[in-house]
XYZ file of C-alpha atoms in Angstrom:
747
model
C 117.163 79.339 103.906
C 114.572 78.742 106.072
C 111.359 80.714 105.554
C 109.484 81.982 108.731
C 106.949 80.936 109.902
C 105.562 83.534 112.453
C 101.923 83.987 111.582
C 101.712 81.361 108.649
C 98.847 79.403 109.691
C 96.932 83.297 109.142
C 98.552 83.772 105.564
C 97.707 80.563 104.071
C 93.963 80.626 105.560
C 93.667 83.943 103.940
C 95.556 82.577 100.721
C 94.447 79.282 99.719
C 90.857 80.418 98.237
C 92.101 81.561 94.898
C 92.118 88.781 92.413
C 91.641 99.947 92.261
C 88.649 102.659 90.947
C 85.046 102.900 88.973
C 86.633 102.948 85.734
C 88.546 99.618 86.342
C 84.444 97.972 86.394
C 84.397 98.468 83.118
C 86.487 95.832 80.360
C 88.867 97.447 78.177
C 86.692 97.596 74.828
C 83.955 99.366 76.925
C 86.688 102.150 77.623
C 87.995 102.486 73.755
C 84.441 103.071 72.765
C 84.821 106.211 74.722
C 87.965 107.512 72.886
C 88.128 109.807 70.781
C 91.392 108.703 69.494
C 91.078 105.231 68.270
C 94.818 104.950 66.740
C 96.051 105.735 69.765
C 94.605 103.291 71.828
C 94.014 99.853 69.672
C 92.816 96.753 71.146
C 95.624 94.426 72.231
C 92.742 92.561 74.752
C 93.533 88.817 73.449
C 90.325 87.464 72.192
C 88.680 84.051 73.016
C 88.387 81.870 76.232
C 90.692 82.563 79.464
C 91.328 79.327 81.460
C 91.156 80.573 84.882
C 93.483 78.209 87.060
C 96.031 79.843 85.284
C 95.800 82.986 86.943
C 95.648 83.791 90.959
C 92.516 86.502 92.014
C 93.720 89.654 92.139
C 91.676 91.062 94.710
C 92.778 87.987 96.835
C 96.660 89.137 96.058
C 96.107 92.190 97.342
C 94.859 91.198 100.633
C 97.799 88.768 100.670
C 99.730 91.895 99.926
C 98.664 94.018 103.309
C 99.377 90.941 104.984
C 102.652 91.524 104.092
C 102.835 94.430 105.006
C 101.028 93.111 108.426
C 104.590 90.224 108.689
C 106.610 93.824 109.131
C 104.679 95.105 111.849
C 104.405 91.621 113.392
C 108.307 91.036 113.302
C 110.017 91.726 117.099
C 113.667 92.515 115.369
C 112.120 95.528 113.207
C 112.903 98.994 114.963
C 108.882 99.692 117.455
C 107.983 102.957 115.708
C 108.413 101.577 112.267
C 106.456 98.394 113.554
C 103.563 101.030 114.466
C 103.572 102.914 111.666
C 103.702 99.932 109.481
C 100.287 98.726 111.433
C 99.067 102.306 110.613
C 99.937 101.601 107.015
C 97.550 98.516 106.901
C 94.507 99.831 108.233
C 94.854 103.088 105.844
C 95.660 100.305 102.611
C 92.589 98.050 103.932
C 90.517 101.387 103.610
C 91.186 102.049 100.387
C 90.784 98.082 99.165
C 87.246 98.809 100.743
C 86.174 101.915 99.331
C 87.539 101.984 95.564
C 87.577 97.628 95.464
C 85.191 96.235 97.883
C 82.501 98.623 96.329
C 83.390 98.300 92.664
C 82.970 94.852 93.511
C 79.594 95.287 94.619
C 78.658 98.505 91.873
C 79.301 95.338 89.241
C 76.699 92.507 91.125
C 74.576 95.467 91.349
C 74.985 96.450 87.285
C 74.503 92.896 86.594
C 77.760 92.344 85.158
C 78.374 89.291 86.982
C 81.315 88.326 84.688
C 83.550 86.014 86.064
C 87.252 87.256 86.831
C 90.095 85.857 84.819
C 90.377 83.672 87.842
C 87.155 82.093 86.917
C 85.115 83.615 90.185
C 82.304 85.531 90.087
C 81.675 88.559 91.995
C 80.281 87.348 94.517
C 82.581 84.471 95.210
C 84.648 87.160 95.341
C 83.170 89.013 97.369
C 82.066 86.353 99.666
C 86.407 85.059 100.013
C 87.040 88.993 100.611
C 84.913 88.878 103.725
C 86.239 85.831 104.835
C 90.301 87.224 104.494
C 89.561 90.543 105.559
C 87.394 89.463 108.912
C 90.606 87.608 109.495
C 93.232 90.127 108.584
C 91.005 92.529 110.543
C 91.223 90.947 113.882
C 94.730 89.425 113.202
C 95.376 93.313 112.687
C 93.938 94.689 115.618
C 95.657 91.569 118.038
C 98.816 92.828 117.142
C 98.749 96.269 118.476
C 97.096 95.190 121.962
C 99.168 92.277 122.711
C 102.375 93.293 120.812
C 102.426 96.728 119.906
C 100.883 97.972 122.885
C 103.205 96.263 125.743
C 106.636 97.027 123.515
C 105.603 100.291 123.418
C 104.664 100.533 127.447
C 108.665 99.018 127.853
C 109.694 102.209 126.289
C 107.041 104.039 128.127
C 104.656 105.320 125.761
C 101.548 104.199 126.945
C 98.264 104.376 124.959
C 96.094 105.395 128.391
C 92.235 105.107 129.526
C 90.446 108.368 130.742
C 90.853 106.667 134.855
C 94.493 106.015 134.917
C 94.507 109.454 134.521
C 95.676 111.695 137.689
C 93.841 114.865 138.361
C 96.180 117.236 136.846
C 95.813 115.422 133.699
C 92.392 115.262 133.753
C 92.080 119.143 134.401
C 94.375 119.691 131.618
C 92.622 117.821 128.340
C 89.579 119.282 130.383
C 90.663 123.016 129.561
C 91.467 121.428 126.204
C 88.343 120.100 125.669
C 86.439 123.664 126.456
C 88.581 125.719 124.188
C 89.061 123.120 120.569
C 86.872 120.366 120.679
C 82.695 120.964 121.967
C 82.794 124.015 119.572
C 83.585 122.023 116.540
C 81.367 119.220 117.740
C 77.423 118.524 116.818
C 75.602 116.393 118.921
C 72.674 115.306 115.923
C 69.799 113.299 118.134
C 67.548 110.139 116.223
C 63.646 110.954 116.550
C 60.250 111.354 114.945
C 61.759 114.963 113.950
C 64.961 114.444 113.259
C 65.755 111.366 110.997
C 68.933 108.993 111.088
C 72.151 111.622 110.067
C 74.454 110.709 106.388
C 77.354 109.143 108.248
C 80.740 110.347 106.536
C 83.047 107.795 104.674
C 85.844 107.146 107.458
C 84.512 109.423 109.974
C 85.160 108.034 113.421
C 81.718 108.097 115.116
C 79.907 107.798 118.470
C 76.867 105.919 119.253
C 74.618 107.192 122.137
C 71.906 105.932 124.431
C 70.784 108.833 125.955
C 67.500 108.957 128.753
C 65.420 111.844 128.931
C 64.267 111.776 133.053
C 61.410 113.612 132.928
C 59.597 111.187 130.195
C 61.812 108.804 131.151
C 62.232 108.020 127.634
C 65.578 106.932 125.653
C 66.651 107.891 122.761
C 69.727 107.224 120.165
C 71.922 109.957 119.122
C 74.894 109.801 117.461
C 78.294 112.315 117.551
C 81.163 112.284 115.056
C 84.144 112.595 116.386
C 86.134 115.909 114.606
C 89.237 114.749 112.274
C 90.381 118.061 112.427
C 92.485 117.240 115.368
C 94.464 114.526 115.770
C 93.880 111.221 116.337
C 95.663 110.350 119.605
C 96.139 113.163 121.952
C 99.755 113.558 123.943
C 98.533 113.741 127.954
C 101.530 115.583 128.671
C 102.722 117.806 125.950
C 103.900 117.969 122.290
C 107.482 116.738 123.231
C 106.189 113.886 124.694
C 108.258 110.998 123.978
C 111.650 112.767 122.466
C 113.335 111.671 125.647
C 114.261 108.128 126.464
C 113.026 106.954 129.570
C 110.538 109.779 129.742
C 106.689 108.757 130.014
C 104.526 109.616 127.258
C 100.979 109.255 127.539
C 98.699 109.129 124.569
C 94.617 108.950 124.248
C 91.515 108.471 122.405
C 90.522 111.883 121.105
C 87.384 109.971 121.863
C 87.604 109.261 125.247
C 88.565 112.738 126.320
C 84.807 113.318 124.405
C 83.267 110.526 126.259
C 84.085 111.498 129.559
C 82.009 115.039 128.770
C 79.385 114.117 126.812
C 76.747 115.513 129.800
C 77.929 119.030 128.337
C 77.113 118.220 124.950
C 73.341 117.079 126.665
C 72.527 119.236 129.313
C 69.422 117.531 131.249
C 69.838 114.418 129.414
C 71.143 111.143 131.364
C 73.444 109.127 129.155
C 73.201 105.758 129.581
C 75.522 104.406 126.489
C 78.142 105.117 124.373
C 80.093 103.034 121.613
C 82.490 103.693 118.782
C 81.577 103.137 115.012
C 83.378 103.899 111.494
C 81.550 103.165 108.127
C 83.480 102.937 105.172
C 81.463 104.282 101.697
C 82.155 103.741 97.526
C 84.566 106.842 97.238
C 85.573 106.177 93.757
C 84.826 109.063 91.183
C 83.122 108.546 88.354
C 83.506 111.557 85.565
C 82.239 110.941 81.836
C 84.225 113.190 80.563
C 83.200 113.105 77.264
C 79.551 114.757 78.950
C 81.840 117.486 80.600
C 82.480 120.592 78.938
C 84.735 121.463 81.715
C 86.598 119.007 83.725
C 87.597 121.042 86.824
C 84.138 121.631 87.435
C 82.809 118.339 86.600
C 85.445 116.720 89.168
C 84.558 119.265 91.902
C 80.984 118.315 91.485
C 81.927 114.216 91.466
C 83.870 115.082 94.230
C 81.249 116.677 96.659
C 78.766 113.068 95.144
C 81.817 110.952 97.107
C 80.896 111.730 100.434
C 77.475 110.299 99.911
C 78.590 107.028 98.238
C 76.873 103.832 99.732
C 78.564 102.369 103.013
C 80.698 98.730 102.154
C 81.700 98.422 105.509
C 80.590 98.903 109.257
C 83.239 98.625 111.585
C 81.940 98.407 116.333
C 83.829 97.564 118.814
C 83.477 95.054 120.139
C 81.528 95.885 123.894
C 78.516 97.208 121.079
C 74.739 96.993 122.351
C 72.975 94.419 120.338
C 70.849 96.761 120.200
C 72.127 99.851 119.227
C 74.665 97.275 116.361
C 70.984 96.580 114.990
C 70.089 99.604 114.376
C 73.071 101.149 112.874
C 72.710 97.935 110.406
C 69.123 98.494 109.572
C 69.830 102.586 109.257
C 72.879 102.120 107.618
C 71.913 99.698 104.956
C 74.910 97.279 105.116
C 74.696 93.328 105.249
C 76.020 91.489 108.566
C 79.054 90.034 106.355
C 80.250 93.670 105.986
C 80.175 94.431 109.544
C 83.705 93.611 111.339
C 83.240 94.332 115.133
C 87.217 94.748 116.660
C 88.047 95.818 120.052
C 88.871 99.648 120.851
C 90.491 101.748 119.797
C 89.277 101.799 115.880
C 90.903 103.508 113.284
C 93.900 102.316 113.842
C 95.965 104.608 110.977
C 96.101 107.029 114.225
C 98.727 105.771 115.293
C 101.012 107.384 113.210
C 100.968 110.004 115.765
C 102.542 107.720 118.038
C 105.188 106.636 115.131
C 105.612 110.078 114.061
C 107.928 110.164 117.563
C 111.220 111.692 117.559
C 113.114 108.814 118.703
C 115.765 107.600 116.771
C 116.540 104.713 118.879
C 113.173 103.034 117.922
C 113.088 103.372 113.919
C 115.514 103.009 111.346
C 119.187 104.805 111.349
C 118.478 108.494 109.795
C 119.103 108.563 105.973
C 120.594 111.053 104.207
C 120.383 111.244 100.579
C 123.715 112.806 98.706
C 123.540 114.191 95.984
C 124.423 111.733 92.082
C 128.201 111.755 91.765
C 127.917 113.004 87.935
C 125.913 115.920 88.664
C 127.876 116.809 92.194
C 131.660 115.268 92.638
C 132.366 117.697 95.744
C 129.844 116.515 97.720
C 128.681 119.928 98.435
C 125.111 120.414 99.349
C 123.815 122.395 96.491
C 124.399 120.857 92.814
C 126.536 121.676 89.906
C 124.754 122.754 86.643
C 122.300 120.112 85.415
C 122.242 121.228 82.361
C 126.569 120.902 82.344
C 126.492 117.267 83.601
C 123.613 116.037 81.551
C 125.459 116.847 77.980
C 128.311 114.548 79.260
C 126.660 111.964 79.982
C 123.099 110.152 81.003
C 122.432 110.346 84.537
C 120.516 106.923 85.585
C 119.100 108.274 89.334
C 117.991 105.250 91.948
C 115.840 107.720 94.772
C 116.275 108.029 97.835
C 119.829 106.971 97.788
C 120.180 109.725 95.043
C 119.052 113.058 96.611
C 115.815 114.384 94.465
C 116.305 117.757 95.114
C 119.898 118.358 93.693
C 118.911 116.397 91.205
C 115.361 116.542 89.214
C 113.898 119.655 91.918
C 117.379 121.114 90.459
C 117.261 120.505 87.446
C 113.758 122.455 86.991
C 114.540 125.132 88.991
C 117.843 125.956 87.222
C 115.378 125.761 83.805
C 112.779 128.514 85.454
C 115.297 130.471 86.625
C 117.787 130.039 83.069
C 117.659 132.858 80.724
C 118.507 130.505 77.812
C 115.852 128.429 78.808
C 112.807 128.249 76.382
C 109.993 126.241 77.117
C 109.033 123.905 79.710
C 106.742 121.193 79.089
C 106.015 118.448 82.437
C 103.165 115.691 83.608
C 102.254 116.065 87.498
C 100.106 113.612 88.493
C 100.401 113.768 92.255
C 102.122 116.485 94.236
C 101.760 119.340 96.202
C 100.535 122.402 96.896
C 103.692 123.835 98.302
C 106.232 121.821 95.541
C 109.012 123.885 94.602
C 108.473 122.249 91.203
C 104.920 123.675 91.181
C 106.945 126.775 92.129
C 110.084 126.527 89.382
C 107.262 126.249 86.435
C 105.383 129.123 88.073
C 108.639 131.062 88.185
C 109.792 129.888 84.517
C 105.869 131.514 83.386
C 106.463 134.668 84.754
C 109.795 135.058 83.592
C 107.773 134.989 80.268
C 108.930 131.285 79.616
C 106.696 129.210 77.430
C 105.773 126.453 80.145
C 103.093 123.727 79.826
C 102.007 121.768 82.465
C 100.265 118.529 81.804
C 98.051 118.109 85.374
C 95.932 114.657 85.872
C 93.713 115.992 88.172
C 91.824 112.482 88.425
C 94.812 111.048 90.716
C 92.637 109.142 92.917
C 92.199 110.402 96.167
C 94.348 113.441 95.729
C 91.559 115.581 92.950
C 91.241 118.074 95.385
C 94.581 119.048 95.698
C 95.438 118.418 92.221
C 92.748 120.941 90.974
C 94.154 123.555 93.752
C 97.496 123.655 92.727
C 96.083 123.240 88.664
C 94.638 126.469 89.179
C 97.736 128.040 91.178
C 99.300 127.366 87.762
C 96.587 128.027 85.864
C 96.485 131.828 87.502
C 100.503 132.099 87.399
C 100.439 131.985 83.533
C 100.910 127.739 82.958
C 99.671 126.423 80.325
C 97.802 123.711 82.003
C 96.041 120.632 80.319
C 94.704 117.717 81.014
C 95.703 115.037 78.812
C 92.972 112.913 76.287
C 89.324 112.697 76.962
C 89.186 108.710 78.282
C 92.857 107.855 79.275
C 94.700 108.992 82.636
C 98.124 110.584 81.926
C 100.951 108.525 84.244
C 103.682 109.200 82.700
C 106.548 111.316 84.326
C 107.949 113.396 82.162
C 109.710 116.683 81.929
C 111.150 118.404 78.916
C 113.016 121.666 78.634
C 114.371 123.475 75.490
C 117.732 125.612 75.810
C 118.577 127.819 73.229
C 122.684 126.986 72.857
C 125.290 128.274 70.303
C 124.533 125.966 67.998
C 120.791 126.128 67.879
C 117.814 125.166 70.260
C 118.625 121.224 72.670
C 116.497 119.510 74.792
C 116.545 118.031 77.765
C 114.532 115.383 79.540
C 113.857 113.401 82.707
C 112.078 109.882 82.326
C 111.160 109.049 85.479
C 109.494 105.991 87.104
C 107.400 108.325 90.290
C 105.800 110.905 90.962
C 107.609 114.632 90.901
C 106.739 114.938 94.946
C 109.648 115.964 96.538
C 108.395 114.142 100.248
C 107.398 110.810 98.787
C 110.784 111.290 96.852
C 112.119 110.162 99.948
C 110.400 107.220 100.990
C 109.714 105.903 97.232
C 111.903 103.925 95.896
C 112.308 105.252 92.213
C 114.351 105.317 88.942
C 115.200 108.384 86.732
C 116.819 109.605 83.802
C 118.406 112.779 83.140
C 119.343 112.783 79.402
C 119.922 115.499 76.481
C 120.324 112.432 74.031
C 118.580 113.792 70.831
C 115.818 110.955 69.981
C 114.884 111.256 73.438
C 113.947 114.519 72.977
C 112.265 114.175 69.581
C 109.970 111.502 71.688
C 109.114 113.375 74.436
C 108.643 116.602 72.450
C 106.231 113.815 69.863
C 104.475 112.834 72.993
C 103.673 115.941 74.825
C 102.433 117.444 70.951
C 99.987 113.983 71.773
C 98.878 115.113 74.937
C 98.574 118.900 74.300
C 97.037 118.898 70.729
C 96.232 116.144 67.826
C 99.184 114.032 66.977
C 97.450 110.211 67.522
C 99.755 108.244 64.772
C 102.913 109.617 66.714
C 105.784 107.346 66.496
C 108.704 106.786 69.084
C 112.588 105.720 68.436
C 113.251 105.493 72.387
C 109.794 104.605 74.380
C 106.863 102.266 74.717
C 104.169 104.382 75.356
C 100.473 102.699 76.496
C 97.697 102.711 75.305
C 99.359 101.972 71.918
C 102.983 99.942 72.197
C 103.630 99.211 76.232
C 102.116 95.915 76.256
C 102.846 94.883 72.074
C 106.391 96.156 73.088
C 106.890 94.465 75.954
C 105.491 90.752 74.513
C 107.285 91.392 71.548
C 111.023 91.538 74.242
C 109.633 88.609 75.236
C 109.153 86.403 71.904
C 112.814 87.837 71.465
C 114.109 85.727 74.538
C 112.451 82.687 73.229
C 113.224 83.009 69.400
C 116.742 83.552 71.462
C 117.023 80.524 73.828
C 115.355 77.861 71.258
C 118.703 79.565 69.036
C 120.880 78.209 71.951
C 121.350 82.542 72.811
C 121.364 83.939 76.321
C 117.792 84.637 76.884
C 116.307 85.868 80.612
C 113.385 88.078 81.078
C 113.677 90.137 84.396
C 110.180 92.680 85.581
C 110.008 94.991 88.472
C 106.756 96.334 89.133
C 104.105 97.317 91.805
C 101.495 95.302 90.060
C 101.110 92.040 87.822
C 97.861 91.211 86.228
C 97.506 91.690 82.734
C 96.553 87.981 81.053
C 98.671 88.926 77.906
C 101.702 90.223 79.541
C 101.145 87.075 81.644
C 100.668 84.620 79.348
C 103.740 85.866 77.639
C 105.782 84.898 80.147
C 104.004 81.146 80.025
C 105.552 80.713 77.135
C 108.756 82.251 77.754
C 109.052 79.283 80.694
C 107.880 76.454 78.486
C 110.373 77.993 76.356
C 112.818 77.465 78.818
C 113.734 81.078 79.238
C 114.422 81.859 82.772
C 111.653 84.272 84.022
C 112.472 86.615 87.710
C 109.631 88.801 88.481
C 109.773 90.967 91.414
C 106.072 92.518 91.994
C 105.449 94.795 95.079
C 101.548 94.241 95.718
C 99.211 92.302 93.252
C 100.571 89.009 91.445
C 97.573 87.661 89.593
C 100.821 84.957 87.605
C 101.295 81.360 89.282
C 104.935 80.656 89.229
C 106.179 76.941 89.545
C 103.187 75.631 87.818
C 104.818 72.257 86.042
C 104.220 72.301 82.363
C 102.892 76.120 82.389
C 105.764 78.507 84.668
C 108.282 75.998 86.268
C 110.773 78.114 85.093
C 109.273 81.805 86.908
C 110.010 82.599 90.556
C 108.038 85.117 91.971
C 109.494 87.680 94.872
C 108.290 90.671 96.453
C 110.465 93.066 98.807
C 108.822 95.001 101.881
C 110.708 97.488 103.846
C 112.136 100.598 105.147
C 111.690 102.068 101.198
C 107.937 101.929 99.467
C 109.384 99.779 96.136
C 108.339 101.829 93.139
C 110.491 101.781 90.100
C 108.679 99.889 86.878
C 111.790 97.754 85.300
C 111.981 95.835 82.232
C 114.842 93.722 81.712
C 116.138 91.431 78.537
C 119.278 89.029 78.115
C 119.040 89.339 73.746
C 121.465 87.304 73.231
C 124.187 88.544 75.283
C 123.602 92.409 74.288
C 121.039 93.264 77.467
C 118.009 95.516 77.069
C 116.808 97.013 79.801
C 113.787 99.628 80.258
C 112.394 102.141 82.646
C 109.007 104.161 83.526
C 105.711 104.815 84.605
C 103.474 101.497 83.598
C 102.406 98.578 85.690
C 101.718 95.670 84.226
C 98.065 96.159 84.745
C 94.712 96.842 82.133
C 93.985 100.200 83.577
C 98.249 100.752 82.476
C 98.653 99.728 79.504
C 94.766 100.432 78.510
C 93.495 103.289 79.629
C 96.375 105.656 80.799
C 99.478 107.096 79.340
C 102.235 105.597 80.282
C 106.115 105.859 79.241
C 108.980 103.560 79.096
C 112.826 104.706 78.251
C 115.500 102.402 77.069
C 118.271 102.920 78.846
C 121.533 103.045 76.392
C 124.637 103.641 78.877
C 126.326 101.011 79.373
C 126.963 101.306 83.077
C 123.114 102.244 83.421
C 122.372 99.134 82.554
C 125.110 97.233 84.149
C 123.910 98.864 87.713
C 120.126 97.959 87.125
C 120.620 94.484 85.913
C 123.257 94.067 89.616
C 120.400 95.729 91.008
C 117.557 93.444 90.193
C 120.420 89.956 90.501
C 120.575 91.435 94.127
C 116.158 91.753 94.398
C 116.210 87.695 93.318
C 119.647 86.518 95.109
C 117.970 83.379 97.405
C 120.502 85.048 100.138
C 118.432 88.690 100.006
C 115.325 88.881 102.389
C 112.296 88.362 100.807
C 108.256 87.074 100.181
C 108.558 84.165 97.597
C 105.159 83.110 95.814
C 103.841 79.734 95.257
C 102.120 78.239 93.149
C 98.879 78.278 95.470
C 99.279 82.014 96.025
C 100.897 81.614 99.110
C 103.668 83.877 99.677
C 106.037 82.918 102.041
C 108.413 85.426 104.232
C 112.083 84.611 103.613
C 114.639 86.480 106.020
C 116.589 84.390 108.504
C 118.717 81.384 107.199
C 119.569 77.966 107.745
C 121.536 79.194 111.120
C 118.674 81.507 112.334
C 120.428 84.585 110.832
C 119.225 87.913 109.017
C 119.187 87.424 105.068
C 120.358 90.775 103.729
C 118.115 93.343 103.418
C 118.087 94.962 99.687
C 117.884 98.334 100.868
C 120.079 98.262 103.655
C 122.658 96.815 101.308
C 121.812 99.660 98.563
C 122.282 102.601 101.573
C 125.613 101.028 102.881
C 127.202 100.579 99.366
C 126.594 103.953 98.546
C 127.987 104.980 101.830
C 131.413 102.656 100.446
C 130.950 104.590 97.230
C 130.703 107.651 98.471
C 134.183 107.395 100.529
C 135.673 105.465 97.780
C 135.509 108.742 96.023
C 136.568 110.794 98.583
C 139.735 109.296 98.791
């Protein structure tokens, strides 16, 4: 294999220096002090000094993750509109990073909590290195669009145009659109002795204007917000533009249309200049649950406050007047290091408009998820009786390769409609108000069933939506609870209790992903449907713990955070160490979104020192240093990014030849292991265990395209072999293998 060196100098520059919300700013011990049920959340944070050279900085590791996303946008072998989408995703990711992580660091510094990170860096040092890396990434991102993507789109007759490039007919249509849809909602705000500098909302795109009064010859400043109710990029040629190869499709930034009609907003004034700018604010939430009589009301109040958080980043167009920039810096009270001068257009999240064009020749081949063969062997569109299938065997689901709608969704819809079902208990972290999952719970409650919904309304950036559908559930008669004070409920659980001839039987689903039908189409996740009695007992205890008071519950097939996930996994790792010393098969493989927790990492270091092979597959942050002589030379770290968002969490152990496999909701981060309710379930079906082991071996195979992490924190992409041919893409392999499996079943 050979590494892809395109863009390598940039990546190296980002990573050679030595790691998202307000809850993470507090230490685990400080959080425990606020928990009313200490038996449920004992401290497992190791005492003593932490040796910094053992860990990579998590914030810089996150920026390295986003640099990998950017590498996909830079890849000329990817379909063009997918590259456009990766540019948009990169921009959205970076916004969230500043709103949460950078804001959290600034808050720690302001509060005097300047405790060094596990990597040995003070918050000020981390901020400085973030600034250097983020400035470079911003510029690189802008140039990828200007130098690569924009010309490639033009070659496909998709153009991002300026007003001056339009013909008279197009200008007339846009002027009509402006008069009817834009002008009525614009609010120009002047700045003068009678009008103070206006509040600039977070992530809004704005025009900074300099206008002159021809009577007094006085120049004044004004601000105009570009409305976010409208598409960021306006189609010049109609909604079907760009869907036919060869037919010209033109898009123009909304701010350009507004800029050409500024005279209508300032009649009698002369508009001398206008510049785009954008502010990012601290938008993390701080809700002290102990002091809140009603969590919903407290969260709604905090959501209102979020809009007024302090600024953490100012983006300006490179052609901005220095005097105007100085005014913005002064009035917004930002540091010069927090100013990012970029070529227009700003806010490339808006490229999702172009990325959504219906051009099958410019995007990944369409994926049609199929029903699991254990749920519907006839391959019809509708799932068979899910309960009957679950009585026959445990069913391991792998989304989006297995259909969510004919498995998990069908399970809950059939439960809602089945007169033999007595009760449904469900956790909901992120979903949508029009979700069929929510509808199924409403239908079940209206049918007289006992329905409990454990709603995590504090799921970051989904709070407002979660409040809305929580109220919808309450109005339908669903018992809605919000979990345990001080802990987010992040586990993915469904429990259905059904009356059968031999008594009550419990049917369960435990997953790694949210109950969100739309994201299930492009999030890679695992889930287990089971009627196993032990799992049913475990889920019954866990739901009782979440809705009532049962802090000392014990579980048979589950590991539950914050009590037993960290300790349970470390215990399993220690067993692998003992097996290795005894000459028995020993191996650890972990697939997660983030690997940060120092106790888990140190246990993996101990395993490596004992000679145990450790494979880590991580999508995002990784604070573990692999390949350090005497510390981690038996550890490899790989990252897979691609068409689907790798989201499953998997933990496998060789266990002396009798493999143990867990799947579940927990990432290896302090917030997951100490401040969230998480659940991992042990798989028991040998076929399911073998499937997961085979899957992870494919992920770490040297012939699989992936990024490799070295001990200095540098990620290198390997996606070509020594002859320049593409390595295997694991997601494409899964799609094709499922297709071959279906063909074989039909024969």
